[in-house]
CSV table of C-alpha atoms and ligand atoms in Angstrom, one decimal:
chain,number,residue,atom,x,y,z
A,5,UNK,CA,39.0,36.9,-196.5
A,6,UNK,CA,41.3,34.6,-194.5
A,7,UNK,CA,45.1,35.7,-195.1
A,8,UNK,CA,46.6,33.8,-198.5
A,9,UNK,CA,49.7,31.8,-198.4
A,10,UNK,CA,51.8,34.8,-199.6
A,11,UNK,CA,50.6,36.7,-196.5
A,12,UNK,CA,51.6,33.9,-194.2
A,13,UNK,CA,54.9,33.3,-196.0
A,14,UNK,CA,55.8,37.3,-195.6
A,15,UNK,CA,54.8,37.2,-191.9
A,16,UNK,CA,57.2,34.4,-191.4
A,17,UNK,CA,60.0,35.9,-193.4
A,18,UNK,CA,59.2,39.4,-191.4
A,19,UNK,CA,59.8,37.5,-188.0
A,20,UNK,CA,62.9,35.7,-189.4
A,21,UNK,CA,64.7,39.1,-190.9
A,22,UNK,CA,65.0,39.8,-187.2
A,23,UNK,CA,68.5,38.8,-185.6
A,24,UNK,CA,68.2,37.4,-181.9
A,25,UNK,CA,69.1,40.4,-180.2
A,26,UNK,CA,67.2,42.7,-182.3
A,27,UNK,CA,64.4,45.0,-180.8
A,28,UNK,CA,61.1,43.5,-181.1
A,29,UNK,CA,58.0,45.4,-180.0
A,30,UNK,CA,54.5,43.6,-179.5
A,31,UNK,CA,51.7,46.3,-179.3
A,32,UNK,CA,48.1,45.6,-178.4
A,33,UNK,CA,44.9,47.6,-178.4
A,34,UNK,CA,44.2,50.8,-176.0
A,35,UNK,CA,42.3,49.3,-172.6
A,36,UNK,CA,43.3,45.6,-173.5
A,37,UNK,CA,40.9,42.9,-173.2
A,38,UNK,CA,41.6,39.1,-172.9
A,39,UNK,CA,42.4,38.4,-176.5
A,40,UNK,CA,44.7,41.5,-176.8
A,41,UNK,CA,46.7,40.6,-174.0
A,42,UNK,CA,46.7,36.7,-174.4
A,43,UNK,CA,47.4,36.7,-178.0
A,44,UNK,CA,50.3,39.0,-177.6
A,45,UNK,CA,51.9,37.4,-174.5
A,46,UNK,CA,51.4,34.2,-176.1
A,47,UNK,CA,53.1,35.1,-179.2
A,48,UNK,CA,55.9,36.8,-177.3
A,49,UNK,CA,56.7,33.8,-175.5
A,50,UNK,CA,56.7,31.9,-178.6
A,51,UNK,CA,59.4,34.5,-179.8
A,52,UNK,CA,61.4,34.2,-176.9
A,53,UNK,CA,61.4,30.2,-177.5
A,54,UNK,CA,62.9,31.0,-181.0
A,55,UNK,CA,65.8,33.1,-179.1
A,56,UNK,CA,65.1,36.4,-179.3
A,57,UNK,CA,66.3,38.4,-176.3
A,58,UNK,CA,65.0,41.7,-176.9
A,59,UNK,CA,61.3,41.5,-176.6
A,60,UNK,CA,58.9,43.9,-175.1
A,61,UNK,CA,55.1,44.1,-175.1
A,62,UNK,CA,52.9,47.3,-174.6
A,63,UNK,CA,49.8,48.9,-175.0
A,64,UNK,CA,48.7,52.8,-175.3
A,65,UNK,CA,47.3,54.9,-172.6
A,66,UNK,CA,46.8,53.9,-169.3
A,67,UNK,CA,49.0,51.0,-168.2
A,68,UNK,CA,46.4,49.1,-166.1
A,69,UNK,CA,46.3,45.6,-166.9
A,70,UNK,CA,42.6,44.2,-165.8
A,71,UNK,CA,42.8,41.8,-162.6
A,72,UNK,CA,41.9,38.8,-164.2
A,73,UNK,CA,45.2,38.9,-166.8
A,74,UNK,CA,47.5,40.1,-164.1
A,75,UNK,CA,49.1,36.6,-163.6
A,76,UNK,CA,49.4,35.7,-167.5
A,77,UNK,CA,52.7,34.1,-168.4
A,78,UNK,CA,54.6,36.6,-170.0
A,79,UNK,CA,53.9,39.4,-168.2
A,80,UNK,CA,57.3,40.2,-167.3
A,81,UNK,CA,57.3,41.2,-171.2
A,82,UNK,CA,54.8,43.9,-170.5
A,83,UNK,CA,56.0,47.5,-170.3
A,84,UNK,CA,54.2,50.8,-170.1
A,85,UNK,CA,54.3,52.6,-173.5
A,86,UNK,CA,57.0,55.1,-172.2
A,87,UNK,CA,59.4,52.1,-172.1
A,88,UNK,CA,58.4,50.8,-175.5
A,89,UNK,CA,61.1,50.8,-178.0
A,90,UNK,CA,61.4,53.7,-179.7
A,91,UNK,CA,62.9,52.7,-182.9
A,92,UNK,CA,62.3,48.8,-183.0
A,93,UNK,CA,63.5,46.4,-185.9
A,94,UNK,CA,60.2,44.4,-186.0
A,95,UNK,CA,56.7,45.5,-184.8
A,96,UNK,CA,53.8,43.2,-184.2
A,97,UNK,CA,50.3,44.1,-183.5
A,98,UNK,CA,47.6,42.3,-181.9
A,99,UNK,CA,43.7,42.3,-182.0
A,100,UNK,CA,44.2,46.1,-183.3
A,101,UNK,CA,41.2,47.0,-185.6
A,102,UNK,CA,42.0,50.5,-186.8
A,103,UNK,CA,45.4,53.0,-186.0
A,104,UNK,CA,43.3,54.9,-183.6
A,105,UNK,CA,43.3,52.1,-181.3
A,106,UNK,CA,47.2,52.3,-181.3
A,107,UNK,CA,47.3,55.9,-179.7
A,108,UNK,CA,50.5,57.6,-179.8
A,109,UNK,CA,52.0,54.0,-180.7
A,110,UNK,CA,50.8,54.4,-184.3
A,111,UNK,CA,54.3,55.6,-185.1
A,112,UNK,CA,56.0,52.4,-184.5
A,113,UNK,CA,54.3,51.4,-187.9
A,114,UNK,CA,57.3,53.1,-189.7
A,115,UNK,CA,59.3,50.3,-188.3
A,116,UNK,CA,61.3,48.4,-191.1
A,117,UNK,CA,59.0,45.5,-190.6
A,118,UNK,CA,55.8,45.3,-189.4
A,119,UNK,CA,52.9,42.4,-189.0
A,120,UNK,CA,49.5,42.9,-187.9
A,121,UNK,CA,47.6,39.7,-186.5
A,122,UNK,CA,44.2,40.4,-186.2
A,123,UNK,CA,40.3,39.4,-186.8
A,124,UNK,CA,37.9,42.6,-187.0
A,125,UNK,CA,36.1,42.8,-190.3
A,126,UNK,CA,36.4,46.4,-189.6
A,127,UNK,CA,40.3,46.4,-189.8
A,128,UNK,CA,41.2,49.3,-192.0
A,129,UNK,CA,44.3,47.6,-193.5
A,130,UNK,CA,47.5,49.7,-191.9
A,131,UNK,CA,51.1,47.9,-191.5
A,132,UNK,CA,53.3,46.1,-193.8
A,133,UNK,CA,52.2,42.5,-193.7
A,134,UNK,CA,48.4,42.1,-192.7
A,135,UNK,CA,47.3,38.4,-191.2
A,136,UNK,CA,43.7,39.7,-190.4
A,137,UNK,CA,41.2,36.9,-190.6
A,138,UNK,CA,37.5,37.7,-189.9
A,139,UNK,CA,36.6,34.1,-189.9
A,140,UNK,CA,38.9,33.7,-186.7
A,141,UNK,CA,37.0,33.6,-183.3
A,142,UNK,CA,40.0,35.5,-181.7
A,143,UNK,CA,43.4,36.9,-182.6
A,144,UNK,CA,45.1,34.3,-180.8
A,145,UNK,CA,43.7,31.8,-183.5
A,146,UNK,CA,45.7,33.9,-185.9
A,147,UNK,CA,48.8,34.0,-183.5
A,148,UNK,CA,48.7,30.1,-183.0
A,149,UNK,CA,48.9,29.6,-186.7
A,150,UNK,CA,51.8,32.0,-187.2
A,151,UNK,CA,53.6,30.3,-184.1
A,152,UNK,CA,53.0,26.9,-186.2
A,153,UNK,CA,54.6,28.1,-189.3
A,154,UNK,CA,57.5,29.4,-187.4
A,155,UNK,CA,57.9,25.9,-185.8
A,156,UNK,CA,57.3,27.1,-182.2
A,157,UNK,CA,55.9,24.2,-180.4
A,158,UNK,CA,52.9,24.7,-177.6
A,159,UNK,CA,53.9,24.7,-174.4
A,160,UNK,CA,51.8,25.5,-171.0
A,161,UNK,CA,52.8,29.0,-170.6
A,162,UNK,CA,52.1,30.0,-174.3
A,163,UNK,CA,48.8,27.9,-174.3
A,164,UNK,CA,47.4,29.5,-171.3
A,165,UNK,CA,47.8,32.7,-172.9
A,166,UNK,CA,46.3,31.7,-176.0
A,167,UNK,CA,43.5,29.9,-174.2
A,168,UNK,CA,42.5,33.0,-172.1
A,169,UNK,CA,42.3,35.1,-175.4
A,170,UNK,CA,40.0,32.5,-177.2
A,171,UNK,CA,37.9,31.7,-173.8
A,172,UNK,CA,37.3,35.9,-173.6
A,173,UNK,CA,36.4,36.6,-177.1
A,174,UNK,CA,34.1,33.2,-177.7
A,175,UNK,CA,32.2,34.4,-174.3
A,176,UNK,CA,33.5,30.8,-172.8
A,177,UNK,CA,32.8,29.3,-176.1
A,178,UNK,CA,29.3,30.6,-176.3
A,179,UNK,CA,29.3,32.6,-179.3
A,180,UNK,CA,28.6,32.0,-182.9
A,181,UNK,CA,32.3,32.1,-183.9
A,182,UNK,CA,32.7,28.8,-181.7
A,183,UNK,CA,33.2,26.4,-184.4
A,184,UNK,CA,35.0,22.8,-184.4
A,185,UNK,CA,38.2,24.4,-185.3
A,186,UNK,CA,37.8,26.5,-182.0
A,187,UNK,CA,37.5,23.4,-180.2
A,188,UNK,CA,40.4,21.5,-181.4
A,189,UNK,CA,42.4,24.6,-180.8
A,190,UNK,CA,41.1,24.1,-177.3
A,191,UNK,CA,41.7,20.8,-177.0
A,192,UNK,CA,45.7,20.9,-178.3
A,193,UNK,CA,45.8,24.0,-175.8
A,194,UNK,CA,44.4,22.1,-173.0
A,195,UNK,CA,46.7,19.0,-173.8
A,196,UNK,CA,49.7,21.1,-172.8
A,197,UNK,CA,48.2,20.7,-169.2
A,198,UNK,CA,46.8,24.0,-168.4
A,199,UNK,CA,43.8,23.7,-165.9
A,200,UNK,CA,40.6,25.1,-167.8
A,201,UNK,CA,38.5,25.2,-164.7
A,202,UNK,CA,40.8,27.2,-162.6
A,203,UNK,CA,41.7,29.6,-165.6
A,204,UNK,CA,37.9,30.0,-165.8
A,205,UNK,CA,37.4,30.9,-162.3
A,206,UNK,CA,40.3,33.5,-162.4
A,207,UNK,CA,39.0,35.0,-165.4
A,208,UNK,CA,35.2,34.9,-165.8
A,209,UNK,CA,34.2,34.3,-162.1
A,210,UNK,CA,36.0,36.5,-159.8
A,211,UNK,CA,35.4,40.1,-158.8
A,212,UNK,CA,35.8,42.5,-156.0
A,213,UNK,CA,32.5,43.0,-154.1
A,214,UNK,CA,32.7,46.8,-154.9
A,215,UNK,CA,32.5,45.7,-158.3
A,216,UNK,CA,29.7,43.4,-157.8
A,217,UNK,CA,27.8,46.3,-155.8
A,218,UNK,CA,28.8,49.0,-159.0
A,219,UNK,CA,27.4,46.1,-161.3
A,220,UNK,CA,23.9,46.2,-159.2
A,221,UNK,CA,23.7,49.7,-159.4
A,222,UNK,CA,24.2,50.2,-162.9
A,223,UNK,CA,21.9,47.4,-164.1
A,224,UNK,CA,19.4,48.8,-161.8
A,225,UNK,CA,19.2,51.9,-164.1
A,226,UNK,CA,18.9,50.0,-167.6
A,227,UNK,CA,16.4,51.2,-169.5
A,228,UNK,CA,14.3,49.0,-172.3
A,229,UNK,CA,13.4,50.8,-175.4
A,230,UNK,CA,10.8,48.2,-177.1
A,231,UNK,CA,10.5,50.3,-180.2
A,232,UNK,CA,14.2,51.2,-180.9
A,233,UNK,CA,16.0,49.0,-183.5
A,234,UNK,CA,12.8,49.0,-186.0
A,235,UNK,CA,10.7,47.4,-183.0
A,236,UNK,CA,13.5,45.0,-182.3
A,237,UNK,CA,14.2,46.5,-179.2
A,238,UNK,CA,17.1,48.1,-177.4
A,239,UNK,CA,18.2,48.0,-173.7
A,240,UNK,CA,20.9,50.2,-172.6
A,241,UNK,CA,22.6,51.7,-169.4
A,242,UNK,CA,25.3,53.8,-168.5
A,243,UNK,CA,28.2,54.2,-165.8
A,244,UNK,CA,30.0,57.5,-164.8
A,245,UNK,CA,33.5,58.1,-163.5
A,246,UNK,CA,31.5,59.2,-160.1
A,247,UNK,CA,30.0,55.5,-159.9
A,248,UNK,CA,33.5,54.0,-160.3
A,249,UNK,CA,35.1,56.8,-157.8
A,250,UNK,CA,32.0,55.8,-155.3
A,251,UNK,CA,32.8,52.1,-155.3
A,252,UNK,CA,36.2,52.5,-155.4
A,253,UNK,CA,36.9,50.4,-158.6
A,254,UNK,CA,38.9,50.5,-161.9
A,255,UNK,CA,37.2,51.1,-164.9
A,256,UNK,CA,37.9,47.6,-166.2
A,257,UNK,CA,35.4,46.3,-163.9
A,258,UNK,CA,32.6,47.5,-166.3
A,259,UNK,CA,34.4,46.1,-169.6
A,260,UNK,CA,32.0,42.7,-168.5
A,261,UNK,CA,29.0,44.7,-167.7
A,262,UNK,CA,27.4,44.5,-171.3
A,263,UNK,CA,26.8,40.5,-170.8
A,264,UNK,CA,24.0,40.6,-168.4
A,265,UNK,CA,22.9,43.6,-170.3
A,266,UNK,CA,22.6,41.7,-173.3
A,267,UNK,CA,21.0,39.1,-171.8
A,268,UNK,CA,17.8,40.7,-171.8
A,269,UNK,CA,14.9,38.8,-174.0
A,270,UNK,CA,13.1,41.8,-175.2
A,271,UNK,CA,16.0,43.5,-176.9
A,272,UNK,CA,18.0,42.5,-179.7
A,273,UNK,CA,20.4,45.3,-179.2
A,274,UNK,CA,22.3,46.0,-176.1
A,275,UNK,CA,24.4,49.3,-175.3
A,276,UNK,CA,26.7,50.1,-172.3
A,277,UNK,CA,27.6,53.6,-172.3
A,278,UNK,CA,30.8,54.3,-170.0
A,279,UNK,CA,32.6,57.4,-169.0
A,280,UNK,CA,36.3,57.8,-169.9
A,281,UNK,CA,36.5,61.2,-169.4
A,282,UNK,CA,34.4,64.7,-169.6
A,283,UNK,CA,31.8,64.3,-172.1
A,284,UNK,CA,33.7,61.4,-173.4
A,285,UNK,CA,32.2,57.9,-173.6
A,286,UNK,CA,33.3,54.0,-174.4
A,287,UNK,CA,30.3,52.9,-175.8
A,288,UNK,CA,29.9,48.8,-176.2
A,289,UNK,CA,27.1,47.5,-178.8
A,290,UNK,CA,25.9,44.1,-179.0
A,291,UNK,CA,23.4,42.3,-180.9
A,292,UNK,CA,21.3,38.9,-181.2
A,293,UNK,CA,21.5,39.2,-185.0
A,294,UNK,CA,19.0,41.4,-186.4
A,295,UNK,CA,21.5,44.3,-186.9
A,296,UNK,CA,24.9,44.5,-187.8
A,297,UNK,CA,26.3,47.0,-184.8
A,298,UNK,CA,29.8,47.1,-186.2
A,299,UNK,CA,28.0,49.5,-189.1
A,300,UNK,CA,27.0,51.7,-186.2
A,301,UNK,CA,30.2,51.7,-184.8
A,302,UNK,CA,32.3,52.3,-188.0
A,303,UNK,CA,29.8,55.3,-188.8
A,304,UNK,CA,30.9,57.1,-185.3
A,305,UNK,CA,34.9,56.2,-185.8
A,306,UNK,CA,34.9,52.9,-184.2
A,307,UNK,CA,35.0,49.2,-185.2
A,308,UNK,CA,34.3,45.7,-184.2
A,309,UNK,CA,32.4,42.7,-185.4
A,310,UNK,CA,28.7,42.2,-186.6
A,311,UNK,CA,27.3,41.4,-183.2
A,312,UNK,CA,29.8,43.3,-181.2
A,313,UNK,CA,31.4,46.4,-181.6
A,314,UNK,CA,32.3,49.6,-180.1
A,315,UNK,CA,33.3,53.2,-180.4
A,316,UNK,CA,34.1,56.6,-178.4
A,317,UNK,CA,31.0,58.7,-178.1
A,318,UNK,CA,31.0,62.5,-177.2
A,319,UNK,CA,28.4,64.7,-175.3
A,320,UNK,CA,25.7,63.4,-172.5
A,321,UNK,CA,25.3,59.6,-171.8
A,322,UNK,CA,21.6,60.3,-173.3
A,323,UNK,CA,23.2,62.0,-176.4
A,324,UNK,CA,25.1,59.0,-177.0
A,325,UNK,CA,22.2,56.9,-176.8
A,326,UNK,CA,20.0,58.9,-179.0
A,327,UNK,CA,23.1,58.9,-181.5
A,328,UNK,CA,23.0,54.9,-181.5
A,329,UNK,CA,18.8,54.8,-181.7
A,330,UNK,CA,19.1,57.2,-184.8
A,331,UNK,CA,21.8,55.0,-186.5
A,332,UNK,CA,20.2,52.0,-185.8
A,333,UNK,CA,17.0,53.3,-187.6
A,334,UNK,CA,19.3,54.3,-190.4
A,335,UNK,CA,20.7,50.9,-190.8
A,336,UNK,CA,17.1,49.4,-190.7
A,337,UNK,CA,15.6,51.4,-193.4
B,428,LIG,P1,34.0,46.3,-176.3
B,428,LIG,O1,32.5,46.5,-176.4
B,428,LIG,O2,34.8,47.0,-175.7
B,428,LIG,O3,34.2,44.4,-175.7
B,428,LIG,O4,34.4,45.9,-177.8
B,428,LIG,C1,33.3,44.8,-178.4
B,428,LIG,C2,34.4,44.9,-180.0
B,428,LIG,O5,34.3,46.2,-180.7
B,428,LIG,C3,35.5,44.2,-180.0
B,428,LIG,O6,36.0,43.4,-181.0
B,428,LIG,C4,36.5,45.6,-180.1
B,428,LIG,O7,38.1,45.5,-180.4
B,428,LIG,C5,35.8,46.7,-180.9
B,428,LIG,N1,35.8,47.9,-180.3
B,428,LIG,C6,35.5,48.5,-179.1
B,428,LIG,N2,35.7,49.9,-179.4
B,428,LIG,C7,36.4,50.2,-180.6
B,428,LIG,C8,36.9,51.4,-181.2
B,428,LIG,N3,36.8,52.6,-180.6
B,428,LIG,N4,37.5,51.2,-182.3
B,428,LIG,C9,37.3,50.0,-182.9
B,428,LIG,N5,37.1,48.7,-182.5
B,428,LIG,C10,36.3,48.8,-181.3
B,429,LIG,MN1,39.9,43.1,-178.2
B,430,LIG,MN1,39.8,39.8,-180.2
């Protein structure tokens, strides 16, 4: 269900309840992607245009902004979680499917006013005002609609942030969610003068040599399991902290590794298991349509969308893959 007229009105009222100098905190999910950062910073710039002066934006955990997003407009709003307002008047939350994705910042949900902007069908329902639209291709779609209702016109800086968010979450306008409305929004964003070719090169087509070599190694060990997922096939691979260290790469370079893996024609389901700690793994799941992988992710305490989801796995990489295989069989039986 898309947000109701009452919910939109409540969100506008929550933002307008803040005075110009009140502390406003924007939060997106741990290990932020293009939609998390783009929707948050684009909205933050919009608040600045409305005259708010004490805006900070943050995310929990390691304060590493992935290389492709380091030059986003509004990056001056970004602070590490230690510097987030501890007692903000208003909190806005972007692209966060569940409270576990807020880490230690979850206590900011106790702020006098809070608004959640999201598009995950698996959203667990937290926060005071919830603008959760599972039909939106990205959280930036929701953010743009709220900006419009607040009377903030699009400019090139806001548009670049929202465009990066839209382009990343639609896989460069390739996924099923890429509707007429998505292209109409993209057209309005491009009309501000932003350069889609330059932006795409920066966020999709640029990576360090070491990241390319690491990708080659991790893809080289991929396994095709044709019997998995009820015979629809599963392809999987894994990457360890040792792999990252050997190639001197930050963890975020593995975020896009799922893309070549999910292109394997013989498998409906693709899995990339990325080590984050001792016996701890960040698991990415994709389906071409036969399986609702968000069901698997939710069963493991994670979340996501029907065809793209994730969770935190424990044990050895092979154990995590076995768990996925078993849950897929349960799902299909
Ligand atoms: P990823 O594979 O990291 O690109 O994530 C795919 C989708 O699943 C995104 O929409 C994420 O927001 C969601 N997701 C990934 N990990 C989790 C998690 N631990 N909890 C909830 N949602 C997740
Ligand atoms: Mn995200
Ligand atoms: Mn998103």
